mmCIF file of C-alpha atoms and ligand atoms in Angstrom:
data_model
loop_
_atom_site.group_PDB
_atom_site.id
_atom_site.type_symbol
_atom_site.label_atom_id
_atom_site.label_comp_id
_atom_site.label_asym_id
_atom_site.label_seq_id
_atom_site.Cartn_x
_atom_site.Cartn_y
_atom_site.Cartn_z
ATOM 1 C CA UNK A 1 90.369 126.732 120.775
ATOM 2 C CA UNK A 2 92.960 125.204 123.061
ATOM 3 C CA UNK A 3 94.465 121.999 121.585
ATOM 4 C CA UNK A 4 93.972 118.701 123.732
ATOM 5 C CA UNK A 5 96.504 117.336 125.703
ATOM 6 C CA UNK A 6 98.329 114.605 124.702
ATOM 7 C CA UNK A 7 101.513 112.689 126.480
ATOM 8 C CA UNK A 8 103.123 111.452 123.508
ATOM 9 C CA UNK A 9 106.177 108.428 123.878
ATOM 10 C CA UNK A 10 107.976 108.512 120.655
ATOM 11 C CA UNK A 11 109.854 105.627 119.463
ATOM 12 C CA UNK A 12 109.532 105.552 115.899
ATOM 13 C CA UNK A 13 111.176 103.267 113.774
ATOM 14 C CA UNK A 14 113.224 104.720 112.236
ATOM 15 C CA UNK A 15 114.111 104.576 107.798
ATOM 16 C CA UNK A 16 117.380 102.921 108.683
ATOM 17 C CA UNK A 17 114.650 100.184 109.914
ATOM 18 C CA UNK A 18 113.000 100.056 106.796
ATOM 19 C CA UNK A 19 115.998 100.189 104.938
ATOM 20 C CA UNK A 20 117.469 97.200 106.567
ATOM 21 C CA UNK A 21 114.568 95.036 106.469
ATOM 22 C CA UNK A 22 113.650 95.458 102.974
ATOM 23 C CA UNK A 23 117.077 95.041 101.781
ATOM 24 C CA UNK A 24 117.313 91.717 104.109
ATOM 25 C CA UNK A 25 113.833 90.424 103.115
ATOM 26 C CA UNK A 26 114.571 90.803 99.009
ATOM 27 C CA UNK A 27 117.871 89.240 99.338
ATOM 28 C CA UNK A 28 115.973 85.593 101.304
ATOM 29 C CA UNK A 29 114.066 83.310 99.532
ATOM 30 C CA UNK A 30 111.138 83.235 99.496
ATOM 31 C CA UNK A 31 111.485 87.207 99.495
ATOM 32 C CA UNK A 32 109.602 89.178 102.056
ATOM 33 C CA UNK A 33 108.773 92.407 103.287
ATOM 34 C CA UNK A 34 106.772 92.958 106.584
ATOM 35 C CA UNK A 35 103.233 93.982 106.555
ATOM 36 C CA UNK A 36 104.003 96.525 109.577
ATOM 37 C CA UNK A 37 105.639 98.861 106.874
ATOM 38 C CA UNK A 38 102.291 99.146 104.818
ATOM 39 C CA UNK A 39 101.335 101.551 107.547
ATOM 40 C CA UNK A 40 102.841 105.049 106.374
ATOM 41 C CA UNK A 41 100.171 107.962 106.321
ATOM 42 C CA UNK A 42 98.611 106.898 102.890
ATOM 43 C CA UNK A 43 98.911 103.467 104.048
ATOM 44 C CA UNK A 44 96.633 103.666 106.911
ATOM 45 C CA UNK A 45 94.442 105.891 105.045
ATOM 46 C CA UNK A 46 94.206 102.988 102.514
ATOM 47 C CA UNK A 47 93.147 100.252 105.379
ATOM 48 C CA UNK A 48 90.985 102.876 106.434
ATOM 49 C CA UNK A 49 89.364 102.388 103.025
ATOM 50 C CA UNK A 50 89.833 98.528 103.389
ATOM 51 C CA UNK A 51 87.317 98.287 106.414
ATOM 52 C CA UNK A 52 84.726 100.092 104.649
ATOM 53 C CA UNK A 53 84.802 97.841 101.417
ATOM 54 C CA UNK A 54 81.386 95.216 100.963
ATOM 55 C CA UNK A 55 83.511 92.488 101.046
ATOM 56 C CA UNK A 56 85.946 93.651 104.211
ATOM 57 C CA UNK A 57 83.215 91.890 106.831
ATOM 58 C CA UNK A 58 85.726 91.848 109.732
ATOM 59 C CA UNK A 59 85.808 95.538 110.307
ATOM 60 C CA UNK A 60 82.063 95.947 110.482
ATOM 61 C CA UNK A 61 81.118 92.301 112.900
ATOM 62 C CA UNK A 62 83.481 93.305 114.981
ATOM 63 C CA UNK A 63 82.180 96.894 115.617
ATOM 64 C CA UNK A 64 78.861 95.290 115.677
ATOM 65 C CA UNK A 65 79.831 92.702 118.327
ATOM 66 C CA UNK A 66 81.881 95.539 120.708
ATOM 67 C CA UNK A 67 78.683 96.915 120.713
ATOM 68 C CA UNK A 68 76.599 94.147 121.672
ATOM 69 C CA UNK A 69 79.173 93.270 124.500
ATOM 70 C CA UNK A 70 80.294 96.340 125.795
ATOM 71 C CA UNK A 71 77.638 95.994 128.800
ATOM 72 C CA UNK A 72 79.366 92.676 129.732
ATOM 73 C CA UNK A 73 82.991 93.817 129.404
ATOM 74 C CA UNK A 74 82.269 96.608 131.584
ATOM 75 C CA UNK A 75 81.011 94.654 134.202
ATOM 76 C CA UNK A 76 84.025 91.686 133.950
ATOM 77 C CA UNK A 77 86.641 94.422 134.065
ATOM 78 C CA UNK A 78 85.427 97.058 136.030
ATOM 79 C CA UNK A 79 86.081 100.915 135.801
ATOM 80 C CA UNK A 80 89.019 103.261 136.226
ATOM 81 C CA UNK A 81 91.583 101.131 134.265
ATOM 82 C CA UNK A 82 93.741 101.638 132.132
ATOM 83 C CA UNK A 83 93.484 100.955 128.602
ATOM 84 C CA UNK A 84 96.344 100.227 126.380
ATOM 85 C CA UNK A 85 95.598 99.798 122.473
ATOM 86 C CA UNK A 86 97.548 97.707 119.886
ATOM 87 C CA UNK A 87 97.805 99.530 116.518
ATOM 88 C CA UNK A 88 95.186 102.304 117.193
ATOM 89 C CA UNK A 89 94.491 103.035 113.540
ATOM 90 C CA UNK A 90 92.558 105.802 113.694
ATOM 91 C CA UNK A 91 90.953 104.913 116.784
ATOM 92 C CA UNK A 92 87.233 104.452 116.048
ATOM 93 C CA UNK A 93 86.960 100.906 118.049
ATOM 94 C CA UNK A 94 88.112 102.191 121.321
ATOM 95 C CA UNK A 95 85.258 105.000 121.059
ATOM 96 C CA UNK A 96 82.597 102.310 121.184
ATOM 97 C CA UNK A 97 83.977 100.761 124.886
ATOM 98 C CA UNK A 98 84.433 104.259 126.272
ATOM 99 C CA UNK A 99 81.208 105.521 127.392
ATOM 100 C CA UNK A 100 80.450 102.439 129.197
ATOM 101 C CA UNK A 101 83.872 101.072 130.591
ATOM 102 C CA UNK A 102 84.497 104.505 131.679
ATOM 103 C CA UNK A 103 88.665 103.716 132.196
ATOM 104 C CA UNK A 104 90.780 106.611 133.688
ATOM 105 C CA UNK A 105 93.806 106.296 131.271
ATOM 106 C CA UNK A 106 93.997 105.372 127.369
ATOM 107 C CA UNK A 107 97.323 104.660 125.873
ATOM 108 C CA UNK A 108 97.341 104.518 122.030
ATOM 109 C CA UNK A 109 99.895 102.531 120.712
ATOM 110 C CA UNK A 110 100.810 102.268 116.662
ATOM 111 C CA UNK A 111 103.740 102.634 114.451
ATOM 112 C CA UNK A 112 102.288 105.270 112.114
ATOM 113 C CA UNK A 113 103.054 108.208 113.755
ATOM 114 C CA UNK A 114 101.487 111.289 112.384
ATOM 115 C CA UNK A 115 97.931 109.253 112.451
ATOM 116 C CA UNK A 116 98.714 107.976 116.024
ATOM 117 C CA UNK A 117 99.031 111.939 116.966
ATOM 118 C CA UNK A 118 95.835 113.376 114.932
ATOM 119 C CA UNK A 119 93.504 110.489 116.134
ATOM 120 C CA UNK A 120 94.536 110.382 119.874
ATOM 121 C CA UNK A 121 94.545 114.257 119.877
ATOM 122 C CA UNK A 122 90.698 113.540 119.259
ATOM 123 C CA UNK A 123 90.036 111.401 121.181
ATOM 124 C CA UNK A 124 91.415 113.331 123.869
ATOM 125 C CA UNK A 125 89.033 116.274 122.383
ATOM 126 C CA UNK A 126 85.882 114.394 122.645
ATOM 127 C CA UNK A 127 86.568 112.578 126.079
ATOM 128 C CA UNK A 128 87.960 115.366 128.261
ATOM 129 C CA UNK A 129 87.843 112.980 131.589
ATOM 130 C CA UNK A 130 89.701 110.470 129.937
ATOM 131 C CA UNK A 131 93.614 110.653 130.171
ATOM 132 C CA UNK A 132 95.034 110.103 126.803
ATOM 133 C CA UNK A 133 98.925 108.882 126.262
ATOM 134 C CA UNK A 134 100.261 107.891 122.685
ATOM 135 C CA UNK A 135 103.396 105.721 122.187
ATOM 136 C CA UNK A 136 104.507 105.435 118.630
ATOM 137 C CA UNK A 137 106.037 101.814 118.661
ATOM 138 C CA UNK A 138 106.967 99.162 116.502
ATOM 139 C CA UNK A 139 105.499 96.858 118.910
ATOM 140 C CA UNK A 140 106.462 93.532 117.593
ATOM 141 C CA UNK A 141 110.065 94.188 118.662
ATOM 142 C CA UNK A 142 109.547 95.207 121.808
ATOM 143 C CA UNK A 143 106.602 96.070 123.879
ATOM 144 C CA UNK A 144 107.913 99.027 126.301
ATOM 145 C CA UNK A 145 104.945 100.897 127.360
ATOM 146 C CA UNK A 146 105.759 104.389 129.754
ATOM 147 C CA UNK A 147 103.263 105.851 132.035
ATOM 148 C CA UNK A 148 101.785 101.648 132.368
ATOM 149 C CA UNK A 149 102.859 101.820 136.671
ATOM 150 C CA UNK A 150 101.154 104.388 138.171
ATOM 151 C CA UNK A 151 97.674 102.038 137.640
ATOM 152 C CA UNK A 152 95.744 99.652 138.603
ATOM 153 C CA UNK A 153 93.757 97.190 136.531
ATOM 154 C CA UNK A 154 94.884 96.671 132.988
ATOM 155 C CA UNK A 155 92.973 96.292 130.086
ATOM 156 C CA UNK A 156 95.047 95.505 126.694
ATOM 157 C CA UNK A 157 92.799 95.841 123.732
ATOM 158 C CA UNK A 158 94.511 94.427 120.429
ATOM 159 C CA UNK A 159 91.646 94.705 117.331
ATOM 160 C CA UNK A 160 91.194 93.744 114.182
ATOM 161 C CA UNK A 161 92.893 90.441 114.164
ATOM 162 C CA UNK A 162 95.813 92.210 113.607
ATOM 163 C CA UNK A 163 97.165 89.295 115.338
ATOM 164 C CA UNK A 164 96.774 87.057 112.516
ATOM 165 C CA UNK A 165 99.845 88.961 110.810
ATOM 166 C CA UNK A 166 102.011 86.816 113.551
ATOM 167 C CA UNK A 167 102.697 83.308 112.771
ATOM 168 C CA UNK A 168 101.334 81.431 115.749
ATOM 169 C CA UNK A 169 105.186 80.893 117.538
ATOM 170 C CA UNK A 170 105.463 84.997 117.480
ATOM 171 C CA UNK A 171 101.978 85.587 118.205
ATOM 172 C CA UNK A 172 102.192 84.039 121.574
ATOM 173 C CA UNK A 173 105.698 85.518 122.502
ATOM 174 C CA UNK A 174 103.310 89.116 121.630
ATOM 175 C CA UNK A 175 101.103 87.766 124.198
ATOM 176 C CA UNK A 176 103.616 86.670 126.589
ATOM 177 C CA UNK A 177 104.841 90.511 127.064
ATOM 178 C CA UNK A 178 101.276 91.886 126.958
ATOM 179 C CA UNK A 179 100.160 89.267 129.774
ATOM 180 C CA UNK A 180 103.288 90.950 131.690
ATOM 181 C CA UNK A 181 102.137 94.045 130.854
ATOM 182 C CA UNK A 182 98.654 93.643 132.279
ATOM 183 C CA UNK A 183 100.315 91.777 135.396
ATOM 184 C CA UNK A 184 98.169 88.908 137.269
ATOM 185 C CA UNK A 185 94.186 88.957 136.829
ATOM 186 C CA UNK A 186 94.823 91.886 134.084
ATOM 187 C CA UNK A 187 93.071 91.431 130.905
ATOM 188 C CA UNK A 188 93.162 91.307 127.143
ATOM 189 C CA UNK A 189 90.389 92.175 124.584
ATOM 190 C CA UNK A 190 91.310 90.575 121.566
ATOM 191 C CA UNK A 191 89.687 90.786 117.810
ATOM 192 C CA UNK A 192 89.914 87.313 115.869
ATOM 193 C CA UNK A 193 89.127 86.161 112.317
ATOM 194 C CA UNK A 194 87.719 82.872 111.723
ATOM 195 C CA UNK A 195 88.051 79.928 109.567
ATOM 196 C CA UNK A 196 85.518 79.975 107.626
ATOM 197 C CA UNK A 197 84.721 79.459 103.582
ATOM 198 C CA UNK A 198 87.032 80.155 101.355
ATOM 199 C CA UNK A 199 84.936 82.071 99.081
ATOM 200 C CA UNK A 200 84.466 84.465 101.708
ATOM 201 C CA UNK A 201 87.985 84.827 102.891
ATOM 202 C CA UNK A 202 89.359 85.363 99.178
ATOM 203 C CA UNK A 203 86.489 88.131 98.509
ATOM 204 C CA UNK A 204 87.779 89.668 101.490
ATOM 205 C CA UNK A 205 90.973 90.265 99.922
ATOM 206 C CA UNK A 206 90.189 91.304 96.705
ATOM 207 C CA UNK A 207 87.703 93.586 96.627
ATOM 208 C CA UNK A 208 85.937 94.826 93.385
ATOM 209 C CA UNK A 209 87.194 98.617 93.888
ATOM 210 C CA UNK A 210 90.438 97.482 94.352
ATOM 211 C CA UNK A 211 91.531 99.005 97.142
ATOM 212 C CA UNK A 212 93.072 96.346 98.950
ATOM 213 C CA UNK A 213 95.377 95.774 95.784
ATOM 214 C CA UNK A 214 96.109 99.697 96.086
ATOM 215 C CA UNK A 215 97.005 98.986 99.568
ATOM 216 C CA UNK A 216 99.563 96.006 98.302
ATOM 217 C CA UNK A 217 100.967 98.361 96.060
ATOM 218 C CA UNK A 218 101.327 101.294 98.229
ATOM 219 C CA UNK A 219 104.082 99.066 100.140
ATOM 220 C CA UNK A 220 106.826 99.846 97.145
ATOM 221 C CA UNK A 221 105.683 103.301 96.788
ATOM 222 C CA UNK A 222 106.278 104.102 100.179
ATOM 223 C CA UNK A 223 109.515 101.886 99.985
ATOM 224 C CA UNK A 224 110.373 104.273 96.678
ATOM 225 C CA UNK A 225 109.672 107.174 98.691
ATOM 226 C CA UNK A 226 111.523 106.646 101.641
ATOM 227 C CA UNK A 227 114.508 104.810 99.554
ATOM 228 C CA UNK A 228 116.954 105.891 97.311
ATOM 229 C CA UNK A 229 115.527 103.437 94.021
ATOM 230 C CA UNK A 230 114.691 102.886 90.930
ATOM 231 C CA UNK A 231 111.385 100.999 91.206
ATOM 232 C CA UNK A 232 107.477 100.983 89.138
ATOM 233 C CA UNK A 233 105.234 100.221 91.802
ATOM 234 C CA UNK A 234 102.362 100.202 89.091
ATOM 235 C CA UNK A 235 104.710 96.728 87.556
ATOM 236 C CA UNK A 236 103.916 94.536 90.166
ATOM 237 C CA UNK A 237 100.293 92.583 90.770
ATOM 238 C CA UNK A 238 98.375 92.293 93.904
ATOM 239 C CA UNK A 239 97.981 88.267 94.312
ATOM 240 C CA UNK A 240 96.186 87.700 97.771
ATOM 241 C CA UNK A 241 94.583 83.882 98.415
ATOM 242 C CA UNK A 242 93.579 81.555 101.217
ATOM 243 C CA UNK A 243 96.030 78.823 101.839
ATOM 244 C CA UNK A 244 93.919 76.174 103.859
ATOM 245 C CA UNK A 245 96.667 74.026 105.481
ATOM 246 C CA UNK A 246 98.155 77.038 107.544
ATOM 247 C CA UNK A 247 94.932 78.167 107.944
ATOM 248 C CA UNK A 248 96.060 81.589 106.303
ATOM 249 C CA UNK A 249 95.156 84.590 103.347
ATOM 250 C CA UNK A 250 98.583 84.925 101.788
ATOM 251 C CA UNK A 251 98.971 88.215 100.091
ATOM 252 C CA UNK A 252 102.005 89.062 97.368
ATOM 253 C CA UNK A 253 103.265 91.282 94.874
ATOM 254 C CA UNK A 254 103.928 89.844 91.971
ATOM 255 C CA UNK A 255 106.251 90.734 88.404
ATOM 256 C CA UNK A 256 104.148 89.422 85.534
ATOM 257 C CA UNK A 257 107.322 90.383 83.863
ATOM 258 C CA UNK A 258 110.979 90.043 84.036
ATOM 259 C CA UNK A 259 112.676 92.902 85.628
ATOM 260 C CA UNK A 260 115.436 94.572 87.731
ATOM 261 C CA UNK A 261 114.639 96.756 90.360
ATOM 262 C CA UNK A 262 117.740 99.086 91.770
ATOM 263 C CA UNK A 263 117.348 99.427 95.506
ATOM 264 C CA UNK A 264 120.453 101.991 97.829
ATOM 265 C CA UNK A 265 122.179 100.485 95.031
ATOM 266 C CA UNK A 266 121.538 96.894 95.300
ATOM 267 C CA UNK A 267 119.927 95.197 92.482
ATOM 268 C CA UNK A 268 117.024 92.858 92.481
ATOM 269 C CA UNK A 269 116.239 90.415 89.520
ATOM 270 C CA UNK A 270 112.302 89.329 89.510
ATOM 271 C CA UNK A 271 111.447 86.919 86.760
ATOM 272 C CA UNK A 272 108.448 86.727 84.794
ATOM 273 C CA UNK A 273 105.614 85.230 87.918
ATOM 274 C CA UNK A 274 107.982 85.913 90.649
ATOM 275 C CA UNK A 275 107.230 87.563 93.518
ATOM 276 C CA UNK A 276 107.635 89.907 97.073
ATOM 277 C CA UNK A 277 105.463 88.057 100.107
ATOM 278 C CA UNK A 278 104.026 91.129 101.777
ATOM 279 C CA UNK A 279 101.630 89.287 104.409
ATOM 280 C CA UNK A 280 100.142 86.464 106.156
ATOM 281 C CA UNK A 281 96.533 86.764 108.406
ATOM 282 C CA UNK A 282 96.168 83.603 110.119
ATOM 283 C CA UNK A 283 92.126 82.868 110.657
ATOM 284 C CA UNK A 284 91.850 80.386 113.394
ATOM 285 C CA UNK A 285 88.743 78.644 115.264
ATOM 286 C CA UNK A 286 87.880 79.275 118.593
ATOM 287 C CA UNK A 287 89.816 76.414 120.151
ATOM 288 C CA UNK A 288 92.633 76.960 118.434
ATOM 289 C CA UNK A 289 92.986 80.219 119.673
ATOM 290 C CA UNK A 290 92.155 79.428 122.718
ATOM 291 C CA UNK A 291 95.156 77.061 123.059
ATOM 292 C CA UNK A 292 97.730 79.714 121.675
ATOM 293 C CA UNK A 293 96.376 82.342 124.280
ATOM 294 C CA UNK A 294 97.127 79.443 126.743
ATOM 295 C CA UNK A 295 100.406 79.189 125.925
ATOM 296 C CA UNK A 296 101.184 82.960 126.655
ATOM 297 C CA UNK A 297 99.400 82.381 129.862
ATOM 298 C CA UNK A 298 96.005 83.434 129.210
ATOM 299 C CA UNK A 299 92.913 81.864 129.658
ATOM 300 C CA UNK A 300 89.426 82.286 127.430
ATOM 301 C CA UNK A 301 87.329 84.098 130.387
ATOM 302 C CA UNK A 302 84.405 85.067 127.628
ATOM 303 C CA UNK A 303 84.602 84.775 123.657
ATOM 304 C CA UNK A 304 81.665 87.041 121.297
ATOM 305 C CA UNK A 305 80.862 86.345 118.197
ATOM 306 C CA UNK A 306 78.404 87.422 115.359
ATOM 307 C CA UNK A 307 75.414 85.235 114.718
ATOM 308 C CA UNK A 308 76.970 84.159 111.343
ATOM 309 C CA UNK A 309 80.360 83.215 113.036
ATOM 310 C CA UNK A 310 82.352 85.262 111.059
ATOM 311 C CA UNK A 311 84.634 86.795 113.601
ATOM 312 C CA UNK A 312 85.224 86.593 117.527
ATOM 313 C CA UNK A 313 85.736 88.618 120.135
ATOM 314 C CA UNK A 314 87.722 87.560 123.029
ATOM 315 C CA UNK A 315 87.984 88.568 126.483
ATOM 316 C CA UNK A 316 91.344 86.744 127.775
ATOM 317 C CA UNK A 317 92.436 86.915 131.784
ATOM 318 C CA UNK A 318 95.761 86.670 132.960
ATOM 319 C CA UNK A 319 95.953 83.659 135.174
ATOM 320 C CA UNK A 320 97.794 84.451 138.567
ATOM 321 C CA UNK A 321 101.419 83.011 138.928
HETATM 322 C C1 AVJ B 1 94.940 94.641 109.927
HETATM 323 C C2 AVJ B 1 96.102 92.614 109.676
HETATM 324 C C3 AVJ B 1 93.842 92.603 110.372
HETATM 325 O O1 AVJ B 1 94.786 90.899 107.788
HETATM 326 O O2 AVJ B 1 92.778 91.558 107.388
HETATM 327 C C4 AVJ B 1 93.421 93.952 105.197
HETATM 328 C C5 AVJ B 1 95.182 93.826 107.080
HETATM 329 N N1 AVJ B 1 95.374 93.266 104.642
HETATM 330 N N2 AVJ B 1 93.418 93.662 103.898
HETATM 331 C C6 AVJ B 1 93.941 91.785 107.720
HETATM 332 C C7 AVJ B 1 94.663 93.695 105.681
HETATM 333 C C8 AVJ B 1 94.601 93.264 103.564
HETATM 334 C C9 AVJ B 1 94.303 93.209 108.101
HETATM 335 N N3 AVJ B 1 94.826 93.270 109.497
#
């Protein structure tokens, strides 16, 4: 069997990256690492297993509203464009738009490389008209696209809320360089999580099977994989809550004892109920979103959502000039 052709852009970070960030982020206070490094292989096999948890709604009502809306998109945007996706994953969303928005070009886009390859490599497989590019990127530093020229209508398609890992200032400076991307009248499908009660939001992030505390965790095993250290990933606790006045679930590692952890031969001292912020997912409501995809030059042309209002599903234009 022939393999499926791919063009593949390759621009991943590299572990000078990681080193320099994590070193950077334990040294400020409060101490940080970025939630774009949970994605290593076992990392996105591990939010794979997040989206399939009872308590992980967003992964599900969103799937459930692409459905119910495809029909509509189609008919906004029109065929033959091309179709650039924000942190493919594993690319299961973009199969339900396919069929019906029947684009000539799909560009994955992700910073996990090996998945980006296997799961555009099958796409490509199952959609043999379809022209498939993948572009491993670390895309909130810098959004540089190849092959993006040589069409005409753009469709950017970001997922997931994945946008809610931006605070709001950086999440419309994303948008600002996807609305040039997608040029005047181009448009952007965008997943986003809404307020809503907090007993949902915290179940979200804590499931019973603990995955999502396994996906936490898996940040310092990758970081003691890729990094010369002495580290127990299995001594730090997942802590993950909603904080109501940003409007965001917080999630941290936390030492529920004092230790020292020896990082490229720096040291780190964590006291008893100290901790490593390891994300932020901003939920917002639909105006509010609205007026941050304003300020990146967007305007709402058509926003989904589930019957129980859980999550939205936004269909932004690029207004001309
Ligand atoms: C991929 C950023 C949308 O914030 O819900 C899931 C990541 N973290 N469970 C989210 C995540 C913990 C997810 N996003």
């Amino acid at each position: 069997m022939s393999v499926p052709a791919i063009r593949f852009y390759d621009a991943e970070p590299g572990v000078s990256d990681l080193r320099r960030e994590v070193l950077d982020g334990l040294t400020a206070r409060p101490r940080c690492i970025s939630p774009k490094f949970f994605y290593d292989e076992r990392g996105s096999q591990l939010f794979d297993a997040i989206c399939d948890q009872p308590e992980y709604y967003q992964t599900r009502t969103e799937m459930g509203i692409l459905r119910t809306c495809v029909g509509e998109l189609a008919d906004r945007v029109g065929p033959e464009c091309l179709l650039v996706e924000l942190g493919s994953g594993a690319s299961r969303k973009v199969r339900l738009l396919l069929e019906q928005l029947r684009p000539n070009g799909y560009v994955g886009v992700d910073i996990s490389r090996e998945f980006l390859l296997a799961s555009t490599r099958k796409l490509a497989g199952d959609y043999p008209w379809l022209e498939v590019h993948a572009a491993c990127v670390d895309f909130s530093h810098r959004l540089d696209i190849p092959h993006c020229e040589a069409f005409g209508h753009k469709l950017a398609f970001f997922p997931g809320s994945s946008i809610g890992n931006f605070e709001p200032g950086e999440a419309v400076r994303l948008m600002q360089g996807i609305a040039d991307m997608v040029g005047p009248g181009g448009h952007l499908l965008i997943g986003v999580d809404l307020k809503k009660p907090v007993s949902v939001l915290n179940a979200a992030y804590n499931d019973a099977a603990g995955v999502t505390g396994e996906f936490n965790r898996n940040l310092l095993r990758r970081i003691d994989a890729e990094l010369d250290c002495e580290l127990d990933p299995d001594s730090f606790e997942h802590y993950a809550f909603y904080n109501p006045n940003p409007g965001r679930i917080e999630m941290h590692l936390v030492s529920p004892r004092r230790q020292r952890l020896r990082i490229e031969g720096r040291e780190f001292e964590f006291d008893a109920g100290e901790g490593i912020h390891t994300e932020n997912s901003y939920k917002y409501t639909v105006d509010e979103f609205g007026a941050l995809a304003g300020r990146a030059g967007f305007r709402q042309e058509k926003v989904w959502t589930d019957a129980g209002r859980l999550f939205s599903v936004q269909l932004l234009v690029r207004e001309a000039g």
